[in-house]
């Protein structure tokens, strides 16, 4: 290859497209011909040919100009391409292709997909939460308890992890009931507890502040020593 040919090759540049688009163009409603045609339009625009003719585009593909025209019309009607009116420095109007509508469709698709994944994840967390509660209580939850559990998530916006931590606190304290757990959640929310680490630290600080002094721990010689574990009575 001669130096001039190599320079010409380099000056043609490269076409960059997101891998996400390459992997999901079918889900966006495009077939192979439509997708490849859009790529050629994008390539023309990137190289400075902002409004290529159907003949110029078809020359890059295995379709004729008539079919190219039909595909272009379809892509414009369905909102994958757009033709915008521009004006140059001499106030002369001209037209150009834009693939911005395709980027917008791709972004909406990504956001909707992430939204659906979040909804599914929340549903899975909710199902797991009901199962954990039933395991700890050793019985199916009553309709009222199920409603309360749902309210903690949907109305009070407690994270399932925090609800599990409150359940654990109730188990440790030996007060396994929904009223007690609700009070724990109320206190945590009032004190800005939003993460598992914060909940653990809050519990540790409280237990530490409630450990009896040495004098209080001294056991009279005529009384047996009883081991006790201090815990926070959230209902007090």
JSON list of C-alpha atoms in Angstrom, two decimals:
[
{"chain": "A", "resi": 1, "resn": "UNK", "atom": "CA", "xyz": [0.00, 0.00, 0.00]},
{"chain": "A", "resi": 2, "resn": "UNK", "atom": "CA", "xyz": [1.37, 3.38, -1.02]},
{"chain": "A", "resi": 3, "resn": "UNK", "atom": "CA", "xyz": [1.68, 6.21, 1.47]},
{"chain": "A", "resi": 4, "resn": "UNK", "atom": "CA", "xyz": [-0.99, 8.27, -0.31]},
{"chain": "A", "resi": 5, "resn": "UNK", "atom": "CA", "xyz": [-3.45, 5.37, -0.19]},
{"chain": "A", "resi": 6, "resn": "UNK", "atom": "CA", "xyz": [-2.79, 4.84, 3.48]},
{"chain": "A", "resi": 7, "resn": "UNK", "atom": "CA", "xyz": [-3.37, 8.54, 4.24]},
{"chain": "A", "resi": 8, "resn": "UNK", "atom": "CA", "xyz": [-6.59, 8.42, 2.24]},
{"chain": "A", "resi": 9, "resn": "UNK", "atom": "CA", "xyz": [-7.66, 5.38, 4.28]},
{"chain": "A", "resi": 10, "resn": "UNK", "atom": "CA", "xyz": [-6.97, 7.22, 7.54]},
{"chain": "A", "resi": 11, "resn": "UNK", "atom": "CA", "xyz": [-8.81, 10.32, 6.39]},
{"chain": "A", "resi": 12, "resn": "UNK", "atom": "CA", "xyz": [-11.98, 8.32, 5.86]},
{"chain": "A", "resi": 13, "resn": "UNK", "atom": "CA", "xyz": [-12.19, 8.18, 9.63]},
{"chain": "A", "resi": 14, "resn": "UNK", "atom": "CA", "xyz": [-14.04, 5.73, 11.88]},
{"chain": "A", "resi": 15, "resn": "UNK", "atom": "CA", "xyz": [-17.68, 5.33, 12.71]},
{"chain": "A", "resi": 16, "resn": "UNK", "atom": "CA", "xyz": [-18.44, 5.02, 16.40]},
{"chain": "A", "resi": 17, "resn": "UNK", "atom": "CA", "xyz": [-21.75, 3.60, 17.63]},
{"chain": "A", "resi": 18, "resn": "UNK", "atom": "CA", "xyz": [-22.74, 2.39, 21.11]},
{"chain": "A", "resi": 19, "resn": "UNK", "atom": "CA", "xyz": [-22.53, -1.36, 21.67]},
{"chain": "A", "resi": 20, "resn": "UNK", "atom": "CA", "xyz": [-25.86, -1.01, 23.44]},
{"chain": "A", "resi": 21, "resn": "UNK", "atom": "CA", "xyz": [-27.46, 0.02, 20.14]},
{"chain": "A", "resi": 22, "resn": "UNK", "atom": "CA", "xyz": [-25.77, -2.83, 18.28]},
{"chain": "A", "resi": 23, "resn": "UNK", "atom": "CA", "xyz": [-27.09, -5.34, 20.83]},
{"chain": "A", "resi": 24, "resn": "UNK", "atom": "CA", "xyz": [-30.61, -3.94, 21.06]},
{"chain": "A", "resi": 25, "resn": "UNK", "atom": "CA", "xyz": [-31.59, -2.49, 17.67]},
{"chain": "A", "resi": 26, "resn": "UNK", "atom": "CA", "xyz": [-34.06, -5.36, 17.10]},
{"chain": "A", "resi": 27, "resn": "UNK", "atom": "CA", "xyz": [-35.77, -4.60, 20.42]},
{"chain": "A", "resi": 28, "resn": "UNK", "atom": "CA", "xyz": [-35.98, -0.99, 19.31]},
{"chain": "A", "resi": 29, "resn": "UNK", "atom": "CA", "xyz": [-38.03, -2.13, 16.32]},
{"chain": "A", "resi": 30, "resn": "UNK", "atom": "CA", "xyz": [-35.41, -2.11, 13.55]},
{"chain": "A", "resi": 31, "resn": "UNK", "atom": "CA", "xyz": [-34.53, -4.85, 11.09]},
{"chain": "A", "resi": 32, "resn": "UNK", "atom": "CA", "xyz": [-31.09, -5.37, 9.55]},
{"chain": "A", "resi": 33, "resn": "UNK", "atom": "CA", "xyz": [-31.69, -3.26, 6.44]},
{"chain": "A", "resi": 34, "resn": "UNK", "atom": "CA", "xyz": [-33.11, -0.37, 8.45]},
{"chain": "A", "resi": 35, "resn": "UNK", "atom": "CA", "xyz": [-30.30, -0.51, 10.98]},
{"chain": "A", "resi": 36, "resn": "UNK", "atom": "CA", "xyz": [-27.58, -0.64, 8.31]},
{"chain": "A", "resi": 37, "resn": "UNK", "atom": "CA", "xyz": [-29.20, 2.20, 6.38]},
{"chain": "A", "resi": 38, "resn": "UNK", "atom": "CA", "xyz": [-29.18, 4.35, 9.52]},
{"chain": "A", "resi": 39, "resn": "UNK", "atom": "CA", "xyz": [-25.50, 3.55, 10.01]},
{"chain": "A", "resi": 40, "resn": "UNK", "atom": "CA", "xyz": [-24.74, 4.67, 6.47]},
{"chain": "A", "resi": 41, "resn": "UNK", "atom": "CA", "xyz": [-26.70, 7.90, 7.00]},
{"chain": "A", "resi": 42, "resn": "UNK", "atom": "CA", "xyz": [-24.75, 8.42, 10.20]},
{"chain": "A", "resi": 43, "resn": "UNK", "atom": "CA", "xyz": [-21.48, 7.76, 8.36]},
{"chain": "A", "resi": 44, "resn": "UNK", "atom": "CA", "xyz": [-22.37, 10.24, 5.60]},
{"chain": "A", "resi": 45, "resn": "UNK", "atom": "CA", "xyz": [-23.24, 12.94, 8.12]},
{"chain": "A", "resi": 46, "resn": "UNK", "atom": "CA", "xyz": [-20.07, 12.31, 10.14]},
{"chain": "A", "resi": 47, "resn": "UNK", "atom": "CA", "xyz": [-17.98, 12.68, 6.98]},
{"chain": "A", "resi": 48, "resn": "UNK", "atom": "CA", "xyz": [-19.64, 15.97, 6.07]},
{"chain": "A", "resi": 49, "resn": "UNK", "atom": "CA", "xyz": [-22.27, 14.70, 3.60]},
{"chain": "A", "resi": 50, "resn": "UNK", "atom": "CA", "xyz": [-25.24, 15.86, 5.65]},
{"chain": "A", "resi": 51, "resn": "UNK", "atom": "CA", "xyz": [-28.05, 15.04, 3.19]},
{"chain": "A", "resi": 52, "resn": "UNK", "atom": "CA", "xyz": [-27.11, 12.03, 1.05]},
{"chain": "A", "resi": 53, "resn": "UNK", "atom": "CA", "xyz": [-29.49, 10.99, -1.71]},
{"chain": "A", "resi": 54, "resn": "UNK", "atom": "CA", "xyz": [-31.21, 7.57, -1.77]},
{"chain": "A", "resi": 55, "resn": "UNK", "atom": "CA", "xyz": [-28.97, 6.66, -4.70]},
{"chain": "A", "resi": 56, "resn": "UNK", "atom": "CA", "xyz": [-25.83, 7.47, -2.73]},
{"chain": "A", "resi": 57, "resn": "UNK", "atom": "CA", "xyz": [-27.03, 5.44, 0.24]},
{"chain": "A", "resi": 58, "resn": "UNK", "atom": "CA", "xyz": [-28.21, 2.51, -1.90]},
{"chain": "A", "resi": 59, "resn": "UNK", "atom": "CA", "xyz": [-24.82, 2.42, -3.60]},
{"chain": "A", "resi": 60, "resn": "UNK", "atom": "CA", "xyz": [-23.36, 1.37, -0.22]},
{"chain": "A", "resi": 61, "resn": "UNK", "atom": "CA", "xyz": [-25.88, -1.45, 0.22]},
{"chain": "A", "resi": 62, "resn": "UNK", "atom": "CA", "xyz": [-27.47, -4.32, -1.71]},
{"chain": "A", "resi": 63, "resn": "UNK", "atom": "CA", "xyz": [-30.73, -2.44, -2.31]},
{"chain": "A", "resi": 64, "resn": "UNK", "atom": "CA", "xyz": [-31.83, -0.21, -5.17]},
{"chain": "A", "resi": 65, "resn": "UNK", "atom": "CA", "xyz": [-32.67, 3.52, -4.78]},
{"chain": "A", "resi": 66, "resn": "UNK", "atom": "CA", "xyz": [-36.44, 2.83, -4.83]},
{"chain": "A", "resi": 67, "resn": "UNK", "atom": "CA", "xyz": [-36.24, 0.44, -1.87]},
{"chain": "A", "resi": 68, "resn": "UNK", "atom": "CA", "xyz": [-33.87, 2.84, -0.14]},
{"chain": "A", "resi": 69, "resn": "UNK", "atom": "CA", "xyz": [-36.43, 5.61, -0.55]},
{"chain": "A", "resi": 70, "resn": "UNK", "atom": "CA", "xyz": [-39.14, 3.41, 0.98]},
{"chain": "A", "resi": 71, "resn": "UNK", "atom": "CA", "xyz": [-36.96, 2.50, 3.96]},
{"chain": "A", "resi": 72, "resn": "UNK", "atom": "CA", "xyz": [-36.03, 6.15, 4.51]},
{"chain": "A", "resi": 73, "resn": "UNK", "atom": "CA", "xyz": [-39.71, 7.13, 4.45]},
{"chain": "A", "resi": 74, "resn": "UNK", "atom": "CA", "xyz": [-40.54, 4.42, 6.97]},
{"chain": "A", "resi": 75, "resn": "UNK", "atom": "CA", "xyz": [-37.71, 5.48, 9.30]},
{"chain": "A", "resi": 76, "resn": "UNK", "atom": "CA", "xyz": [-38.81, 9.11, 9.14]},
{"chain": "A", "resi": 77, "resn": "UNK", "atom": "CA", "xyz": [-42.47, 8.23, 9.79]},
{"chain": "A", "resi": 78, "resn": "UNK", "atom": "CA", "xyz": [-41.61, 5.95, 12.73]},
{"chain": "A", "resi": 79, "resn": "UNK", "atom": "CA", "xyz": [-39.31, 8.52, 14.32]},
{"chain": "A", "resi": 80, "resn": "UNK", "atom": "CA", "xyz": [-35.91, 6.87, 13.88]},
{"chain": "A", "resi": 81, "resn": "UNK", "atom": "CA", "xyz": [-34.58, 9.60, 11.60]},
{"chain": "A", "resi": 82, "resn": "UNK", "atom": "CA", "xyz": [-35.38, 13.27, 11.15]},
{"chain": "A", "resi": 83, "resn": "UNK", "atom": "CA", "xyz": [-34.76, 15.89, 8.50]},
{"chain": "A", "resi": 84, "resn": "UNK", "atom": "CA", "xyz": [-34.00, 19.28, 9.96]},
{"chain": "A", "resi": 85, "resn": "UNK", "atom": "CA", "xyz": [-33.96, 22.63, 8.22]},
{"chain": "A", "resi": 86, "resn": "UNK", "atom": "CA", "xyz": [-30.77, 24.59, 8.79]},
{"chain": "A", "resi": 87, "resn": "UNK", "atom": "CA", "xyz": [-29.45, 27.96, 7.64]},
{"chain": "A", "resi": 88, "resn": "UNK", "atom": "CA", "xyz": [-25.86, 28.71, 6.73]},
{"chain": "A", "resi": 89, "resn": "UNK", "atom": "CA", "xyz": [-23.85, 31.89, 7.30]},
{"chain": "A", "resi": 90, "resn": "UNK", "atom": "CA", "xyz": [-25.26, 33.37, 4.10]},
{"chain": "A", "resi": 91, "resn": "UNK", "atom": "CA", "xyz": [-28.87, 32.80, 5.26]},
{"chain": "A", "resi": 92, "resn": "UNK", "atom": "CA", "xyz": [-29.32, 30.04, 2.73]},
{"chain": "A", "resi": 93, "resn": "UNK", "atom": "CA", "xyz": [-31.57, 27.23, 3.91]},
{"chain": "A", "resi": 94, "resn": "UNK", "atom": "CA", "xyz": [-30.48, 23.63, 3.60]},
{"chain": "A", "resi": 95, "resn": "UNK", "atom": "CA", "xyz": [-31.61, 20.22, 4.88]},
{"chain": "A", "resi": 96, "resn": "UNK", "atom": "CA", "xyz": [-29.73, 17.58, 6.81]},
{"chain": "A", "resi": 97, "resn": "UNK", "atom": "CA", "xyz": [-30.39, 14.17, 8.27]},
{"chain": "A", "resi": 98, "resn": "UNK", "atom": "CA", "xyz": [-30.35, 13.72, 12.01]},
{"chain": "A", "resi": 99, "resn": "UNK", "atom": "CA", "xyz": [-30.29, 10.45, 13.96]},
{"chain": "A", "resi": 100, "resn": "UNK", "atom": "CA", "xyz": [-31.06, 12.21, 17.24]},
{"chain": "A", "resi": 101, "resn": "UNK", "atom": "CA", "xyz": [-34.54, 10.57, 17.29]},
{"chain": "A", "resi": 102, "resn": "UNK", "atom": "CA", "xyz": [-32.82, 7.17, 17.36]},
{"chain": "A", "resi": 103, "resn": "UNK", "atom": "CA", "xyz": [-30.67, 8.21, 20.34]},
{"chain": "A", "resi": 104, "resn": "UNK", "atom": "CA", "xyz": [-33.80, 9.42, 22.13]},
{"chain": "A", "resi": 105, "resn": "UNK", "atom": "CA", "xyz": [-35.55, 6.10, 21.48]},
{"chain": "A", "resi": 106, "resn": "UNK", "atom": "CA", "xyz": [-32.51, 4.23, 22.76]},
{"chain": "A", "resi": 107, "resn": "UNK", "atom": "CA", "xyz": [-32.36, 6.32, 25.95]},
{"chain": "A", "resi": 108, "resn": "UNK", "atom": "CA", "xyz": [-36.08, 5.84, 26.62]},
{"chain": "A", "resi": 109, "resn": "UNK", "atom": "CA", "xyz": [-35.64, 2.11, 26.09]},
{"chain": "A", "resi": 110, "resn": "UNK", "atom": "CA", "xyz": [-32.73, 2.02, 28.55]},
{"chain": "A", "resi": 111, "resn": "UNK", "atom": "CA", "xyz": [-34.66, 3.97, 31.19]},
{"chain": "A", "resi": 112, "resn": "UNK", "atom": "CA", "xyz": [-37.75, 1.79, 30.81]},
{"chain": "A", "resi": 113, "resn": "UNK", "atom": "CA", "xyz": [-35.67, -1.36, 31.01]},
{"chain": "A", "resi": 114, "resn": "UNK", "atom": "CA", "xyz": [-33.95, -0.14, 34.17]},
{"chain": "A", "resi": 115, "resn": "UNK", "atom": "CA", "xyz": [-37.34, 0.84, 35.61]},
{"chain": "A", "resi": 116, "resn": "UNK", "atom": "CA", "xyz": [-38.76, -2.62, 34.95]},
{"chain": "A", "resi": 117, "resn": "UNK", "atom": "CA", "xyz": [-35.67, -4.22, 36.50]},
{"chain": "A", "resi": 118, "resn": "UNK", "atom": "CA", "xyz": [-36.08, -2.05, 39.60]},
{"chain": "A", "resi": 119, "resn": "UNK", "atom": "CA", "xyz": [-39.78, -2.92, 39.88]},
{"chain": "A", "resi": 120, "resn": "UNK", "atom": "CA", "xyz": [-38.99, -6.62, 39.57]},
{"chain": "A", "resi": 121, "resn": "UNK", "atom": "CA", "xyz": [-36.22, -6.33, 42.14]},
{"chain": "A", "resi": 122, "resn": "UNK", "atom": "CA", "xyz": [-38.60, -4.59, 44.56]},
{"chain": "A", "resi": 123, "resn": "UNK", "atom": "CA", "xyz": [-41.19, -7.34, 44.02]},
{"chain": "A", "resi": 124, "resn": "UNK", "atom": "CA", "xyz": [-38.56, -9.99, 44.73]},
{"chain": "A", "resi": 125, "resn": "UNK", "atom": "CA", "xyz": [-37.49, -8.15, 47.89]},
{"chain": "A", "resi": 126, "resn": "UNK", "atom": "CA", "xyz": [-41.10, -7.94, 49.01]},
{"chain": "A", "resi": 127, "resn": "UNK", "atom": "CA", "xyz": [-41.70, -11.65, 48.47]},
{"chain": "A", "resi": 128, "resn": "UNK", "atom": "CA", "xyz": [-38.49, -12.51, 50.32]},
{"chain": "A", "resi": 129, "resn": "UNK", "atom": "CA", "xyz": [-39.49, -10.19, 53.15]},
{"chain": "A", "resi": 130, "resn": "UNK", "atom": "CA", "xyz": [-42.85, -11.92, 53.64]},
{"chain": "A", "resi": 131, "resn": "UNK", "atom": "CA", "xyz": [-41.09, -15.29, 53.66]},
{"chain": "A", "resi": 132, "resn": "UNK", "atom": "CA", "xyz": [-38.54, -14.16, 56.27]},
{"chain": "A", "resi": 133, "resn": "UNK", "atom": "CA", "xyz": [-41.26, -12.78, 58.54]},
{"chain": "A", "resi": 134, "resn": "UNK", "atom": "CA", "xyz": [-43.28, -16.00, 58.31]},
{"chain": "A", "resi": 135, "resn": "UNK", "atom": "CA", "xyz": [-40.17, -18.04, 59.13]},
{"chain": "A", "resi": 136, "resn": "UNK", "atom": "CA", "xyz": [-39.41, -15.92, 62.20]},
{"chain": "A", "resi": 137, "resn": "UNK", "atom": "CA", "xyz": [-43.03, -15.93, 63.38]},
{"chain": "A", "resi": 138, "resn": "UNK", "atom": "CA", "xyz": [-43.36, -19.64, 62.63]},
{"chain": "A", "resi": 139, "resn": "UNK", "atom": "CA", "xyz": [-46.75, -19.16, 60.99]},
{"chain": "A", "resi": 140, "resn": "UNK", "atom": "CA", "xyz": [-48.43, -17.48, 58.00]},
{"chain": "A", "resi": 141, "resn": "UNK", "atom": "CA", "xyz": [-48.92, -13.74, 58.44]},
{"chain": "A", "resi": 142, "resn": "UNK", "atom": "CA", "xyz": [-52.43, -12.46, 59.05]},
{"chain": "A", "resi": 143, "resn": "UNK", "atom": "CA", "xyz": [-54.09, -10.11, 56.52]},
{"chain": "A", "resi": 144, "resn": "UNK", "atom": "CA", "xyz": [-53.50, -7.19, 58.91]},
{"chain": "A", "resi": 145, "resn": "UNK", "atom": "CA", "xyz": [-49.82, -8.09, 59.27]},
{"chain": "A", "resi": 146, "resn": "UNK", "atom": "CA", "xyz": [-49.43, -8.38, 55.49]},
{"chain": "A", "resi": 147, "resn": "UNK", "atom": "CA", "xyz": [-51.04, -4.97, 55.08]},
{"chain": "A", "resi": 148, "resn": "UNK", "atom": "CA", "xyz": [-48.75, -3.47, 57.73]},
{"chain": "A", "resi": 149, "resn": "UNK", "atom": "CA", "xyz": [-45.69, -4.92, 56.01]},
{"chain": "A", "resi": 150, "resn": "UNK", "atom": "CA", "xyz": [-46.84, -3.44, 52.73]},
{"chain": "A", "resi": 151, "resn": "UNK", "atom": "CA", "xyz": [-47.42, -0.03, 54.33]},
{"chain": "A", "resi": 152, "resn": "UNK", "atom": "CA", "xyz": [-43.89, 0.01, 55.74]},
{"chain": "A", "resi": 153, "resn": "UNK", "atom": "CA", "xyz": [-42.55, -0.27, 52.19]},
{"chain": "A", "resi": 154, "resn": "UNK", "atom": "CA", "xyz": [-45.14, 1.61, 50.10]},
{"chain": "A", "resi": 155, "resn": "UNK", "atom": "CA", "xyz": [-46.16, 4.44, 52.43]},
{"chain": "A", "resi": 156, "resn": "UNK", "atom": "CA", "xyz": [-43.31, 4.80, 54.92]},
{"chain": "A", "resi": 157, "resn": "UNK", "atom": "CA", "xyz": [-40.68, 3.98, 52.26]},
{"chain": "A", "resi": 158, "resn": "UNK", "atom": "CA", "xyz": [-38.61, 1.78, 54.57]},
{"chain": "A", "resi": 159, "resn": "UNK", "atom": "CA", "xyz": [-35.96, -0.18, 52.74]},
{"chain": "A", "resi": 160, "resn": "UNK", "atom": "CA", "xyz": [-36.47, -3.98, 53.01]},
{"chain": "A", "resi": 161, "resn": "UNK", "atom": "CA", "xyz": [-32.99, -4.23, 54.54]},
{"chain": "A", "resi": 162, "resn": "UNK", "atom": "CA", "xyz": [-34.01, -1.85, 57.34]},
{"chain": "A", "resi": 163, "resn": "UNK", "atom": "CA", "xyz": [-37.23, -3.79, 57.94]},
{"chain": "A", "resi": 164, "resn": "UNK", "atom": "CA", "xyz": [-35.19, -7.00, 58.25]},
{"chain": "A", "resi": 165, "resn": "UNK", "atom": "CA", "xyz": [-32.90, -5.25, 60.74]},
{"chain": "A", "resi": 166, "resn": "UNK", "atom": "CA", "xyz": [-35.91, -4.15, 62.80]},
{"chain": "A", "resi": 167, "resn": "UNK", "atom": "CA", "xyz": [-37.22, -7.72, 62.75]},
{"chain": "A", "resi": 168, "resn": "UNK", "atom": "CA", "xyz": [-33.84, -8.94, 63.99]},
{"chain": "A", "resi": 169, "resn": "UNK", "atom": "CA", "xyz": [-33.90, -6.34, 66.77]},
{"chain": "A", "resi": 170, "resn": "UNK", "atom": "CA", "xyz": [-37.31, -7.60, 67.84]},
{"chain": "A", "resi": 171, "resn": "UNK", "atom": "CA", "xyz": [-36.07, -11.21, 67.84]},
{"chain": "A", "resi": 172, "resn": "UNK", "atom": "CA", "xyz": [-33.02, -10.30, 69.97]},
{"chain": "A", "resi": 173, "resn": "UNK", "atom": "CA", "xyz": [-35.20, -8.37, 72.38]},
{"chain": "A", "resi": 174, "resn": "UNK", "atom": "CA", "xyz": [-37.67, -11.24, 72.68]},
{"chain": "A", "resi": 175, "resn": "UNK", "atom": "CA", "xyz": [-40.58, -9.05, 71.62]},
{"chain": "A", "resi": 176, "resn": "UNK", "atom": "CA", "xyz": [-41.62, -10.54, 68.30]},
{"chain": "A", "resi": 177, "resn": "UNK", "atom": "CA", "xyz": [-44.71, -8.58, 67.34]},
{"chain": "A", "resi": 178, "resn": "UNK", "atom": "CA", "xyz": [-45.60, -6.05, 64.66]},
{"chain": "A", "resi": 179, "resn": "UNK", "atom": "CA", "xyz": [-46.30, -3.24, 67.12]},
{"chain": "A", "resi": 180, "resn": "UNK", "atom": "CA", "xyz": [-42.80, -3.52, 68.52]},
{"chain": "A", "resi": 181, "resn": "UNK", "atom": "CA", "xyz": [-41.21, -3.64, 65.05]},
{"chain": "A", "resi": 182, "resn": "UNK", "atom": "CA", "xyz": [-43.29, -0.65, 63.94]},
{"chain": "A", "resi": 183, "resn": "UNK", "atom": "CA", "xyz": [-42.01, 1.32, 66.93]},
{"chain": "A", "resi": 184, "resn": "UNK", "atom": "CA", "xyz": [-38.40, 0.43, 66.05]},
{"chain": "A", "resi": 185, "resn": "UNK", "atom": "CA", "xyz": [-38.90, 1.64, 62.49]},
{"chain": "A", "resi": 186, "resn": "UNK", "atom": "CA", "xyz": [-40.53, 4.83, 63.75]},
{"chain": "A", "resi": 187, "resn": "UNK", "atom": "CA", "xyz": [-37.60, 5.59, 66.06]},
{"chain": "A", "resi": 188, "resn": "UNK", "atom": "CA", "xyz": [-35.05, 4.85, 63.37]},
{"chain": "A", "resi": 189, "resn": "UNK", "atom": "CA", "xyz": [-36.80, 7.08, 60.86]},
{"chain": "A", "resi": 190, "resn": "UNK", "atom": "CA", "xyz": [-37.06, 9.87, 63.44]},
{"chain": "A", "resi": 191, "resn": "UNK", "atom": "CA", "xyz": [-33.31, 9.63, 64.05]},
{"chain": "A", "resi": 192, "resn": "UNK", "atom": "CA", "xyz": [-32.38, 9.50, 60.37]},
{"chain": "A", "resi": 193, "resn": "UNK", "atom": "CA", "xyz": [-31.43, 5.82, 60.30]},
{"chain": "A", "resi": 194, "resn": "UNK", "atom": "CA", "xyz": [-31.50, 4.74, 56.64]},
{"chain": "A", "resi": 195, "resn": "UNK", "atom": "CA", "xyz": [-28.83, 2.07, 56.24]},
{"chain": "A", "resi": 196, "resn": "UNK", "atom": "CA", "xyz": [-28.04, -1.25, 57.87]},
{"chain": "A", "resi": 197, "resn": "UNK", "atom": "CA", "xyz": [-24.74, 0.08, 59.24]},
{"chain": "A", "resi": 198, "resn": "UNK", "atom": "CA", "xyz": [-26.50, 3.06, 60.81]},
{"chain": "A", "resi": 199, "resn": "UNK", "atom": "CA", "xyz": [-29.08, 0.75, 62.40]},
{"chain": "A", "resi": 200, "resn": "UNK", "atom": "CA", "xyz": [-26.37, -1.50, 63.82]},
{"chain": "A", "resi": 201, "resn": "UNK", "atom": "CA", "xyz": [-24.37, 1.43, 65.17]},
{"chain": "A", "resi": 202, "resn": "UNK", "atom": "CA", "xyz": [-27.48, 2.98, 66.68]},
{"chain": "A", "resi": 203, "resn": "UNK", "atom": "CA", "xyz": [-28.30, -0.27, 68.48]},
{"chain": "A", "resi": 204, "resn": "UNK", "atom": "CA", "xyz": [-24.74, -0.67, 69.74]},
{"chain": "A", "resi": 205, "resn": "UNK", "atom": "CA", "xyz": [-24.61, 2.87, 71.12]},
{"chain": "A", "resi": 206, "resn": "UNK", "atom": "CA", "xyz": [-27.91, 2.44, 72.91]},
{"chain": "A", "resi": 207, "resn": "UNK", "atom": "CA", "xyz": [-26.94, -0.89, 74.45]},
{"chain": "A", "resi": 208, "resn": "UNK", "atom": "CA", "xyz": [-23.60, 0.56, 75.53]},
{"chain": "A", "resi": 209, "resn": "UNK", "atom": "CA", "xyz": [-25.32, 3.52, 77.18]},
{"chain": "A", "resi": 210, "resn": "UNK", "atom": "CA", "xyz": [-27.63, 1.15, 79.03]},
{"chain": "A", "resi": 211, "resn": "UNK", "atom": "CA", "xyz": [-25.00, -1.20, 80.48]},
{"chain": "A", "resi": 212, "resn": "UNK", "atom": "CA", "xyz": [-25.27, -0.94, 84.30]},
{"chain": "A", "resi": 213, "resn": "UNK", "atom": "CA", "xyz": [-22.34, 0.56, 86.20]},
{"chain": "A", "resi": 214, "resn": "UNK", "atom": "CA", "xyz": [-19.99, -1.62, 88.21]},
{"chain": "A", "resi": 215, "resn": "UNK", "atom": "CA", "xyz": [-21.85, -0.81, 91.38]},
{"chain": "A", "resi": 216, "resn": "UNK", "atom": "CA", "xyz": [-25.12, -1.81, 89.82]},
{"chain": "A", "resi": 217, "resn": "UNK", "atom": "CA", "xyz": [-23.53, -5.00, 88.55]},
{"chain": "A", "resi": 218, "resn": "UNK", "atom": "CA", "xyz": [-22.24, -6.01, 92.00]},
{"chain": "A", "resi": 219, "resn": "UNK", "atom": "CA", "xyz": [-24.21, -8.99, 93.21]},
{"chain": "A", "resi": 220, "resn": "UNK", "atom": "CA", "xyz": [-24.94, -9.33, 96.93]},
{"chain": "A", "resi": 221, "resn": "UNK", "atom": "CA", "xyz": [-23.24, -12.34, 98.41]},
{"chain": "A", "resi": 222, "resn": "UNK", "atom": "CA", "xyz": [-26.53, -13.81, 99.59]},
{"chain": "A", "resi": 223, "resn": "UNK", "atom": "CA", "xyz": [-28.10, -13.53, 96.10]},
{"chain": "A", "resi": 224, "resn": "UNK", "atom": "CA", "xyz": [-27.33, -15.69, 93.10]},
{"chain": "A", "resi": 225, "resn": "UNK", "atom": "CA", "xyz": [-25.82, -14.07, 90.02]},
{"chain": "A", "resi": 226, "resn": "UNK", "atom": "CA", "xyz": [-28.21, -13.86, 87.08]},
{"chain": "A", "resi": 227, "resn": "UNK", "atom": "CA", "xyz": [-26.84, -13.12, 83.66]},
{"chain": "A", "resi": 228, "resn": "UNK", "atom": "CA", "xyz": [-28.90, -10.52, 81.84]},
{"chain": "A", "resi": 229, "resn": "UNK", "atom": "CA", "xyz": [-28.57, -9.05, 78.37]},
{"chain": "A", "resi": 230, "resn": "UNK", "atom": "CA", "xyz": [-29.63, -5.41, 78.18]},
{"chain": "A", "resi": 231, "resn": "UNK", "atom": "CA", "xyz": [-31.87, -4.47, 75.26]},
{"chain": "A", "resi": 232, "resn": "UNK", "atom": "CA", "xyz": [-33.80, -1.42, 74.17]},
{"chain": "A", "resi": 233, "resn": "UNK", "atom": "CA", "xyz": [-37.50, -1.54, 74.96]},
{"chain": "A", "resi": 234, "resn": "UNK", "atom": "CA", "xyz": [-38.71, 0.42, 71.93]},
{"chain": "A", "resi": 235, "resn": "UNK", "atom": "CA", "xyz": [-42.23, 0.53, 73.32]},
{"chain": "A", "resi": 236, "resn": "UNK", "atom": "CA", "xyz": [-41.24, 2.52, 76.41]}
]
